[in-house]
PDB file of C-alpha atoms in Angstrom:
ATOM      1  CA  MET V   1      19.597-151.439 219.932  1.00 59.00           C
ATOM      2  CA  ASP V   2      21.988-150.732 222.860  1.00 67.00           C
ATOM      3  CA  ASN V   3      19.249-151.308 225.445  1.00 89.00           C
ATOM      4  CA  ALA V   4      17.982-154.583 224.108  1.00 93.00           C
ATOM      5  CA  ASN V   5      17.986-156.296 227.664  1.00 94.00           C
ATOM      6  CA  GLU V   6      16.057-153.401 229.011  1.00 96.00           C
ATOM      7  CA  ILE V   7      13.447-153.704 226.201  1.00 97.00           C
ATOM      8  CA  ARG V   8      13.062-157.416 226.904  1.00 97.00           C
ATOM      9  CA  SER V   9      12.610-156.836 230.544  1.00 97.00           C
ATOM     10  CA  LYS V  10      10.129-154.157 230.278  1.00 97.00           C
ATOM     11  CA  ALA V  11       8.128-155.860 227.472  1.00 98.00           C
ATOM     12  CA  ALA V  12       8.016-159.137 229.611  1.00 97.00           C
ATOM     13  CA  GLN V  13       6.623-157.280 232.635  1.00 98.00           C
ATOM     14  CA  TRP V  14       4.056-155.513 230.485  1.00 98.00           C
ATOM     15  CA  MET V  15       2.868-158.799 228.969  1.00 98.00           C
ATOM     16  CA  ILE V  16       2.814-160.432 232.553  1.00 98.00           C
ATOM     17  CA  ASP V  17       0.767-157.542 233.903  1.00 97.00           C
ATOM     18  CA  ARG V  18      -1.805-158.114 231.135  1.00 97.00           C
ATOM     19  CA  GLY V  19      -1.994-161.898 231.905  1.00 97.00           C
ATOM     20  CA  TRP V  20      -0.454-163.103 228.666  1.00 97.00           C
ATOM     21  CA  LYS V  21       1.057-166.124 230.375  1.00 97.00           C
ATOM     22  CA  ARG V  22      -2.379-167.541 230.887  1.00 96.00           C
ATOM     23  CA  LEU V  23      -3.717-166.749 227.457  1.00 96.00           C
ATOM     24  CA  ILE V  24      -3.335-168.729 224.225  1.00 95.00           C
ATOM     25  CA  ALA V  25      -1.696-167.256 221.151  1.00 93.00           C
ATOM     26  CA  LYS V  26      -2.006-170.397 218.889  1.00 86.00           C
ATOM     27  CA  ARG V  27      -2.959-173.977 218.860  1.00 83.00           C
ATOM     28  CA  THR V  28      -2.274-175.009 215.310  1.00 76.00           C
ATOM     29  CA  GLY V  29       0.412-177.771 215.342  1.00 73.00           C
ATOM     30  CA  PHE V  30       1.395-176.851 218.881  1.00 81.00           C
ATOM     31  CA  GLU V  31       0.143-174.560 221.632  1.00 89.00           C
ATOM     32  CA  GLN V  32       1.934-171.372 222.663  1.00 91.00           C
ATOM     33  CA  SER V  33       0.899-168.888 225.329  1.00 96.00           C
ATOM     34  CA  LEU V  34       0.494-165.295 224.127  1.00 96.00           C
ATOM     35  CA  PHE V  35       3.552-164.408 226.387  1.00 97.00           C
ATOM     36  CA  GLU V  36       5.742-167.166 224.917  1.00 96.00           C
ATOM     37  CA  HIS V  37       4.767-166.453 221.324  1.00 95.00           C
ATOM     38  CA  THR V  38       5.464-162.588 221.595  1.00 97.00           C
ATOM     39  CA  ASP V  39       8.572-163.150 223.692  1.00 97.00           C
ATOM     40  CA  VAL V  40      10.126-165.453 221.136  1.00 96.00           C
ATOM     41  CA  GLU V  41       9.377-163.065 218.279  1.00 97.00           C
ATOM     42  CA  LEU V  42      10.678-160.125 220.248  1.00 97.00           C
ATOM     43  CA  ASN V  43      14.068-161.937 221.026  1.00 97.00           C
ATOM     44  CA  ALA V  44      14.385-162.952 217.368  1.00 97.00           C
ATOM     45  CA  LEU V  45      13.822-159.392 216.284  1.00 98.00           C
ATOM     46  CA  LEU V  46      16.278-157.864 218.798  1.00 97.00           C
ATOM     47  CA  THR V  47      18.865-160.508 217.701  1.00 97.00           C
ATOM     48  CA  LEU V  48      18.556-159.600 213.949  1.00 97.00           C
ATOM     49  CA  LEU V  49      18.009-155.882 214.332  1.00 97.00           C
ATOM     50  CA  PRO V  50      21.686-154.969 214.297  1.00 96.00           C
ATOM     51  CA  ILE V  51      21.940-156.775 210.899  1.00 97.00           C
ATOM     52  CA  LEU V  52      18.728-155.568 209.380  1.00 97.00           C
ATOM     53  CA  ALA V  53      19.094-152.054 210.523  1.00 97.00           C
ATOM     54  CA  SER V  54      22.630-151.725 209.055  1.00 97.00           C
ATOM     55  CA  PRO V  55      23.398-149.702 205.958  1.00 96.00           C
ATOM     56  CA  GLU V  56      24.136-153.002 204.128  1.00 95.00           C
ATOM     57  CA  HIS V  57      20.632-154.126 204.463  1.00 96.00           C
ATOM     58  CA  TYR V  58      17.490-152.016 205.393  1.00 96.00           C
ATOM     59  CA  ASN V  59      19.361-148.998 206.692  1.00 97.00           C
ATOM     60  CA  MET V  60      16.784-148.356 209.308  1.00 97.00           C
ATOM     61  CA  SER V  61      16.678-145.132 211.353  1.00 96.00           C
ATOM     62  CA  GLU V  62      16.438-145.363 215.131  1.00 96.00           C
ATOM     63  CA  THR V  63      12.731-144.362 215.020  1.00 96.00           C
ATOM     64  CA  GLU V  64      11.964-147.074 212.429  1.00 97.00           C
ATOM     65  CA  GLN V  65      13.671-149.579 214.712  1.00 97.00           C
ATOM     66  CA  GLN V  66      11.579-148.304 217.655  1.00 97.00           C
ATOM     67  CA  ALA V  67       8.275-148.503 215.708  1.00 97.00           C
ATOM     68  CA  LEU V  68       9.127-151.998 214.666  1.00 97.00           C
ATOM     69  CA  ILE V  69       9.817-153.123 218.266  1.00 98.00           C
ATOM     70  CA  VAL V  70       6.437-151.763 219.447  1.00 98.00           C
ATOM     71  CA  GLY V  71       4.703-153.217 216.430  1.00 97.00           C
ATOM     72  CA  GLN V  72       6.114-156.660 217.163  1.00 97.00           C
ATOM     73  CA  ILE V  73       5.221-156.492 220.752  1.00 98.00           C
ATOM     74  CA  ALA V  74       1.676-155.305 220.132  1.00 97.00           C
ATOM     75  CA  HIS V  75       0.790-157.103 216.889  1.00 95.00           C
ATOM     76  CA  ASP V  76      -1.218-159.872 218.591  1.00 95.00           C
ATOM     77  CA  VAL V  77      -2.737-157.683 221.441  1.00 96.00           C
ATOM     78  CA  GLY V  78      -6.256-158.397 220.122  1.00 95.00           C
ATOM     79  CA  LYS V  79      -5.825-162.152 221.022  1.00 95.00           C
ATOM     80  CA  GLU V  80      -6.124-161.138 224.699  1.00 97.00           C
ATOM     81  CA  LYS V  81      -9.824-160.336 224.245  1.00 96.00           C
ATOM     82  CA  PRO V  82     -12.259-162.900 225.746  1.00 95.00           C
ATOM     83  CA  GLU V  83     -14.052-163.518 222.463  1.00 94.00           C
ATOM     84  CA  TRP V  84     -10.763-164.439 220.564  1.00 94.00           C
ATOM     85  CA  GLN V  85      -9.694-166.729 223.498  1.00 93.00           C
ATOM     86  CA  GLU V  86     -13.051-168.517 223.303  1.00 91.00           C
ATOM     87  CA  TYR V  87     -12.619-168.757 219.516  1.00 91.00           C
ATOM     88  CA  VAL V  88      -9.128-170.304 219.599  1.00 90.00           C
ATOM     89  CA  LYS V  89     -10.229-172.857 222.189  1.00 88.00           C
ATOM     90  CA  ARG V  90     -13.047-174.203 220.117  1.00 83.00           C
ATOM     91  CA  ASP V  91     -12.747-176.685 217.129  1.00 68.00           C
ATOM     92  CA  ARG V  92     -12.103-175.216 213.739  1.00 60.00           C
ATOM     93  CA  GLY V  93     -15.290-174.681 211.865  1.00 58.00           C
ATOM     94  CA  ASP V  94     -17.367-174.358 215.032  1.00 67.00           C
ATOM     95  CA  GLY V  95     -18.916-170.975 214.819  1.00 73.00           C
ATOM     96  CA  SER V  96     -17.944-167.895 213.031  1.00 84.00           C
ATOM     97  CA  PHE V  97     -14.376-166.468 212.529  1.00 85.00           C
ATOM     98  CA  VAL V  98     -13.141-163.979 215.167  1.00 88.00           C
ATOM     99  CA  PRO V  99     -10.382-161.547 213.932  1.00 88.00           C
ATOM    100  CA  HIS V 100      -7.677-160.503 216.302  1.00 90.00           C
ATOM    101  CA  ILE V 101      -7.039-157.070 214.710  1.00 90.00           C
ATOM    102  CA  ASP V 102      -8.662-154.375 216.865  1.00 92.00           C
ATOM    103  CA  PRO V 103      -7.583-150.815 215.908  1.00 92.00           C
ATOM    104  CA  GLN V 104      -9.201-149.291 218.940  1.00 94.00           C
ATOM    105  CA  LEU V 105      -7.192-151.597 221.268  1.00 96.00           C
ATOM    106  CA  THR V 106      -4.122-150.830 219.230  1.00 96.00           C
ATOM    107  CA  ALA V 107      -4.673-147.100 219.628  1.00 95.00           C
ATOM    108  CA  VAL V 108      -4.672-147.691 223.384  1.00 97.00           C
ATOM    109  CA  VAL V 109      -1.638-150.025 223.882  1.00 97.00           C
ATOM    110  CA  VAL V 110       0.787-148.425 221.426  1.00 98.00           C
ATOM    111  CA  PRO V 111       1.027-145.045 223.370  1.00 97.00           C
ATOM    112  CA  GLU V 112       1.347-147.177 226.585  1.00 97.00           C
ATOM    113  CA  LEU V 113       4.329-149.031 225.190  1.00 98.00           C
ATOM    114  CA  LEU V 114       5.881-145.865 223.935  1.00 98.00           C
ATOM    115  CA  ASN V 115       5.730-144.370 227.358  1.00 97.00           C
ATOM    116  CA  ILE V 116       7.145-147.585 228.947  1.00 97.00           C
ATOM    117  CA  PHE V 117      10.156-147.565 226.545  1.00 97.00           C
ATOM    118  CA  GLY V 118      10.664-143.840 226.392  1.00 97.00           C
ATOM    119  CA  PHE V 119      10.139-143.714 222.615  1.00 97.00           C
ATOM    120  CA  PRO V 120       8.849-140.661 220.892  1.00 96.00           C
ATOM    121  CA  ASP V 121       5.180-140.103 220.288  1.00 96.00           C
ATOM    122  CA  SER V 122       5.976-139.258 216.740  1.00 95.00           C
ATOM    123  CA  ILE V 123       6.260-143.049 215.835  1.00 96.00           C
ATOM    124  CA  ALA V 124       2.764-143.865 217.117  1.00 96.00           C
ATOM    125  CA  ALA V 125       1.239-143.666 213.659  1.00 93.00           C
ATOM    126  CA  ASP V 126       3.696-146.111 212.151  1.00 94.00           C
ATOM    127  CA  ALA V 127       3.495-148.454 215.218  1.00 96.00           C
ATOM    128  CA  CYS V 128      -0.254-148.581 214.990  1.00 94.00           C
ATOM    129  CA  ALA V 129      -0.095-149.399 211.192  1.00 92.00           C
ATOM    130  CA  LEU V 130       2.432-152.151 211.838  1.00 94.00           C
ATOM    131  CA  VAL V 131      -0.116-153.776 214.269  1.00 94.00           C
ATOM    132  CA  ASP V 132      -3.292-153.230 212.282  1.00 91.00           C
ATOM    133  CA  LEU V 133      -1.760-154.069 208.879  1.00 86.00           C
ATOM    134  CA  HIS V 134       0.947-156.587 209.570  1.00 65.00           C
ATOM    135  CA  MET V 135      -1.138-159.409 207.919  1.00 61.00           C
ATOM    136  CA  LYS V 136      -1.216-159.324 204.147  1.00 61.00           C
ATOM    137  CA  SER V 137      -4.811-160.512 204.142  1.00 53.00           C
ATOM    138  CA  VAL V 138      -5.903-157.204 205.756  1.00 59.00           C
ATOM    139  CA  ARG V 139      -4.154-154.986 203.269  1.00 56.00           C
ATOM    140  CA  THR V 140      -7.053-154.478 201.044  1.00 56.00           C
ATOM    141  CA  SER V 141      -7.427-151.582 198.630  1.00 51.00           C
ATOM    142  CA  THR V 142      -9.723-149.861 201.194  1.00 54.00           C
ATOM    143  CA  THR V 143      -7.346-150.169 204.153  1.00 59.00           C
ATOM    144  CA  MET V 144      -4.298-149.195 202.133  1.00 56.00           C
ATOM    145  CA  PHE V 145      -6.151-146.128 200.792  1.00 48.00           C
ATOM    146  CA  ALA V 146      -7.144-145.243 204.327  1.00 57.00           C
ATOM    147  CA  GLN V 147      -3.419-145.427 205.351  1.00 59.00           C
ATOM    148  CA  LEU V 148      -2.374-143.189 202.323  1.00 55.00           C
ATOM    149  CA  ILE V 149      -4.658-140.377 203.440  1.00 52.00           C
ATOM    150  CA  GLU V 150      -3.778-140.644 207.131  1.00 62.00           C
ATOM    151  CA  SER V 151      -1.057-138.262 208.191  1.00 56.00           C
ATOM    152  CA  GLY V 152       1.887-138.932 210.542  1.00 64.00           C
ATOM    153  CA  LYS V 153       3.404-142.123 209.045  1.00 70.00           C
ATOM    154  CA  SER V 154       6.803-142.532 207.498  1.00 76.00           C
ATOM    155  CA  ASP V 155       7.305-143.629 203.820  1.00 83.00           C
ATOM    156  CA  ARG V 156       8.607-147.044 204.817  1.00 88.00           C
ATOM    157  CA  TRP V 157       5.837-148.315 207.180  1.00 88.00           C
ATOM    158  CA  GLN V 158       4.803-151.012 204.652  1.00 88.00           C
ATOM    159  CA  MET V 159       8.402-152.514 204.747  1.00 92.00           C
ATOM    160  CA  LEU V 160       8.257-152.461 208.544  1.00 94.00           C
ATOM    161  CA  ALA V 161       4.816-154.158 208.576  1.00 92.00           C
ATOM    162  CA  SER V 162       6.183-156.910 206.408  1.00 93.00           C
ATOM    163  CA  GLN V 163       8.988-157.442 208.855  1.00 94.00           C
ATOM    164  CA  VAL V 164       6.378-157.863 211.731  1.00 95.00           C
ATOM    165  CA  ASP V 165       4.556-160.423 209.563  1.00 94.00           C
ATOM    166  CA  THR V 166       7.729-162.207 208.683  1.00 95.00           C
ATOM    167  CA  PHE V 167       8.865-162.650 212.279  1.00 96.00           C
ATOM    168  CA  ASP V 168       5.314-163.842 213.194  1.00 93.00           C
ATOM    169  CA  ASN V 169       5.401-166.565 210.424  1.00 92.00           C
ATOM    170  CA  ILE V 170       8.880-167.723 211.281  1.00 95.00           C
ATOM    171  CA  CYS V 171       8.231-167.901 215.015  1.00 93.00           C
ATOM    172  CA  SER V 172       4.973-169.712 214.462  1.00 92.00           C
ATOM    173  CA  ALA V 173       6.577-172.633 212.514  1.00 92.00           C
ATOM    174  CA  GLU V 174       6.634-176.013 214.303  1.00 91.00           C
ATOM    175  CA  GLY V 175      10.079-177.324 215.034  1.00 93.00           C
ATOM    176  CA  LEU V 176      13.580-176.618 213.796  1.00 96.00           C
ATOM    177  CA  TYR V 177      13.317-177.782 210.194  1.00 96.00           C
ATOM    178  CA  LYS V 178      10.026-176.047 209.421  1.00 96.00           C
ATOM    179  CA  THR V 179      11.340-172.922 211.024  1.00 96.00           C
ATOM    180  CA  LEU V 180      14.525-173.095 208.818  1.00 96.00           C
ATOM    181  CA  ASP V 181      12.302-173.501 205.736  1.00 96.00           C
ATOM    182  CA  ALA V 182      10.107-170.498 206.774  1.00 96.00           C
ATOM    183  CA  LEU V 183      13.250-168.361 207.407  1.00 96.00           C
ATOM    184  CA  GLN V 184      14.928-169.347 204.116  1.00 94.00           C
ATOM    185  CA  ARG V 185      11.746-168.633 202.057  1.00 95.00           C
ATOM    186  CA  SER V 186      11.069-165.305 203.791  1.00 96.00           C
ATOM    187  CA  ILE V 187      12.020-161.757 202.816  1.00 95.00           C
ATOM    188  CA  LEU V 188      14.859-161.996 205.351  1.00 96.00           C
ATOM    189  CA  ALA V 189      16.731-164.737 203.497  1.00 96.00           C
ATOM    190  CA  ARG V 190      18.739-162.531 201.173  1.00 95.00           C
ATOM    191  CA  HIS V 191      19.896-160.466 204.173  1.00 97.00           C
ATOM    192  CA  LEU V 192      21.155-163.503 206.221  1.00 97.00           C
ATOM    193  CA  THR V 193      23.567-166.422 206.205  1.00 96.00           C
ATOM    194  CA  VAL V 194      21.913-169.207 208.096  1.00 96.00           C
ATOM    195  CA  SER V 195      23.182-172.287 209.827  1.00 95.00           C
ATOM    196  CA  TYR V 196      22.058-174.740 212.528  1.00 94.00           C
ATOM    197  CA  HIS V 197      23.006-177.641 214.797  1.00 92.00           C
ATOM    198  CA  VAL V 198      20.989-180.691 215.671  1.00 91.00           C
ATOM    199  CA  LEU V 199      21.752-183.106 218.512  1.00 84.00           C
ATOM    200  CA  GLN V 200      20.572-186.596 219.307  1.00 78.00           C
ATOM    201  CA  MET V 201      18.859-186.596 222.697  1.00 73.00           C
ATOM    202  CA  ARG V 202      21.315-188.028 225.256  1.00 72.00           C
ATOM    203  CA  GLY V 203      19.554-187.647 228.481  1.00 73.00           C
ATOM    204  CA  VAL V 204      20.842-185.211 231.032  1.00 72.00           C
ATOM    205  CA  SER V 205      23.948-184.468 229.028  1.00 76.00           C
ATOM    206  CA  THR V 206      21.988-182.995 226.157  1.00 80.00           C
ATOM    207  CA  THR V 207      21.670-179.592 227.898  1.00 83.00           C
ATOM    208  CA  LEU V 208      25.489-179.407 228.337  1.00 85.00           C
ATOM    209  CA  LEU V 209      26.104-180.421 224.703  1.00 85.00           C
ATOM    210  CA  HIS V 210      23.628-177.786 223.506  1.00 87.00           C
ATOM    211  CA  ARG V 211      25.501-175.199 225.542  1.00 89.00           C
ATOM    212  CA  ALA V 212      28.785-176.311 224.269  1.00 90.00           C
ATOM    213  CA  VAL V 213      27.685-176.132 220.537  1.00 91.00           C
ATOM    214  CA  VAL V 214      26.124-172.781 221.002  1.00 93.00           C
ATOM    215  CA  GLU V 215      29.314-171.369 222.513  1.00 94.00           C
ATOM    216  CA  THR V 216      31.379-172.928 219.719  1.00 94.00           C
ATOM    217  CA  PHE V 217      29.177-171.334 217.010  1.00 95.00           C
ATOM    218  CA  MET V 218      29.334-168.010 218.674  1.00 95.00           C
ATOM    219  CA  ALA V 219      33.099-168.174 218.908  1.00 95.00           C
ATOM    220  CA  HIS V 220      33.036-168.513 215.157  1.00 94.00           C
ATOM    221  CA  GLY V 221      31.002-165.457 214.658  1.00 94.00           C
ATOM    222  CA  TRP V 222      27.436-166.778 214.579  1.00 97.00           C
ATOM    223  CA  LEU V 223      24.387-165.302 216.516  1.00 96.00           C
ATOM    224  CA  PRO V 224      21.951-167.860 217.949  1.00 97.00           C
ATOM    225  CA  LEU V 225      18.553-166.936 216.751  1.00 97.00           C
ATOM    226  CA  LEU V 226      15.990-169.672 217.788  1.00 96.00           C
ATOM    227  CA  TYR V 227      16.395-172.511 220.150  1.00 94.00           C
ATOM    228  CA  PHE V 228      14.711-175.904 220.077  1.00 93.00           C
ATOM    229  CA  SER V 229      14.926-179.061 222.238  1.00 89.00           C
ATOM    230  CA  ASN V 230      16.984-180.770 219.527  1.00 90.00           C
ATOM    231  CA  GLY V 231      19.079-177.860 218.135  1.00 93.00           C
ATOM    232  CA  THR V 232      19.582-174.131 217.477  1.00 96.00           C
ATOM    233  CA  ILE V 233      19.361-171.908 214.458  1.00 97.00           C
ATOM    234  CA  TYR V 234      22.217-169.339 213.848  1.00 97.00           C
ATOM    235  CA  VAL V 235      22.459-166.372 211.628  1.00 97.00           C
ATOM    236  CA  SER V 236      25.016-163.764 210.428  1.00 97.00           C
ATOM    237  CA  GLY V 237      24.715-160.915 207.937  1.00 97.00           C
ATOM    238  CA  SER V 238      24.691-162.142 204.257  1.00 95.00           C
ATOM    239  CA  GLU V 239      27.910-160.223 203.634  1.00 93.00           C
ATOM    240  CA  GLN V 240      29.605-162.272 206.303  1.00 90.00           C
ATOM    241  CA  HIS V 241      30.572-165.909 205.909  1.00 86.00           C
ATOM    242  CA  PRO V 242      31.687-167.233 209.288  1.00 92.00           C
ATOM    243  CA  ALA V 243      33.139-170.748 209.366  1.00 91.00           C
ATOM    244  CA  GLU V 244      30.922-173.632 210.602  1.00 88.00           C
ATOM    245  CA  PRO V 245      32.124-175.780 213.521  1.00 87.00           C
ATOM    246  CA  ASN V 246      32.538-179.498 213.033  1.00 74.00           C
ATOM    247  CA  ARG V 247      29.196-181.067 213.621  1.00 60.00           C
ATOM    248  CA  THR V 248      30.331-184.567 214.525  1.00 52.00           C
ATOM    249  CA  LEU V 249      29.144-184.397 218.040  1.00 47.00           C
TER     250      LEU V 249
END
């Protein structure tokens, strides 16, 4: 995507306007706002998209990439509903389960995002499917049959939905090592070469050291994917094998 920065900026403003900085996305292990959770996923997606969309990997068309971006941004939109916010704030087991998939809300926000980004209306059906069916647990025989008879979707919407679910899982992991494990066990693993750096906390100099290491990895051909207080995860395409910098820092 040549306009990745524009997409980030417009998506951030859309989320801010909906109050996502004040809403909770998850509290398992650690707490993330709906804004932070979605923003991290979108940044990770936009970082990997040039690799994943290339002919060597998923060979995605422009419209497939656009549907994936919209699906990733909107996949947790149901969590903004007051009843889900009340559900996530209470203790587990206290009251009934509240799902966050809301097809009616999806059908409202997807066209809104298409308009914001200037994406074609023709990808709306795919983008809605990526939101409503990104979780494997909701892909029942009934929901899948309903998707088969619904017109307007591409032949590869299931692959794109799996991508949304994968980014959600990776960016929900707690800490660098659990995230590495989630990434290396995911469907993305065979498409990527992965590396990382870890630093011991050294007071105010830690930020400078992080920046220096990131710049060194980038100079060797790596893309920084996810940042943590103690390190950074880097990727390249699986067909590439960039050298790793010396880690004795």
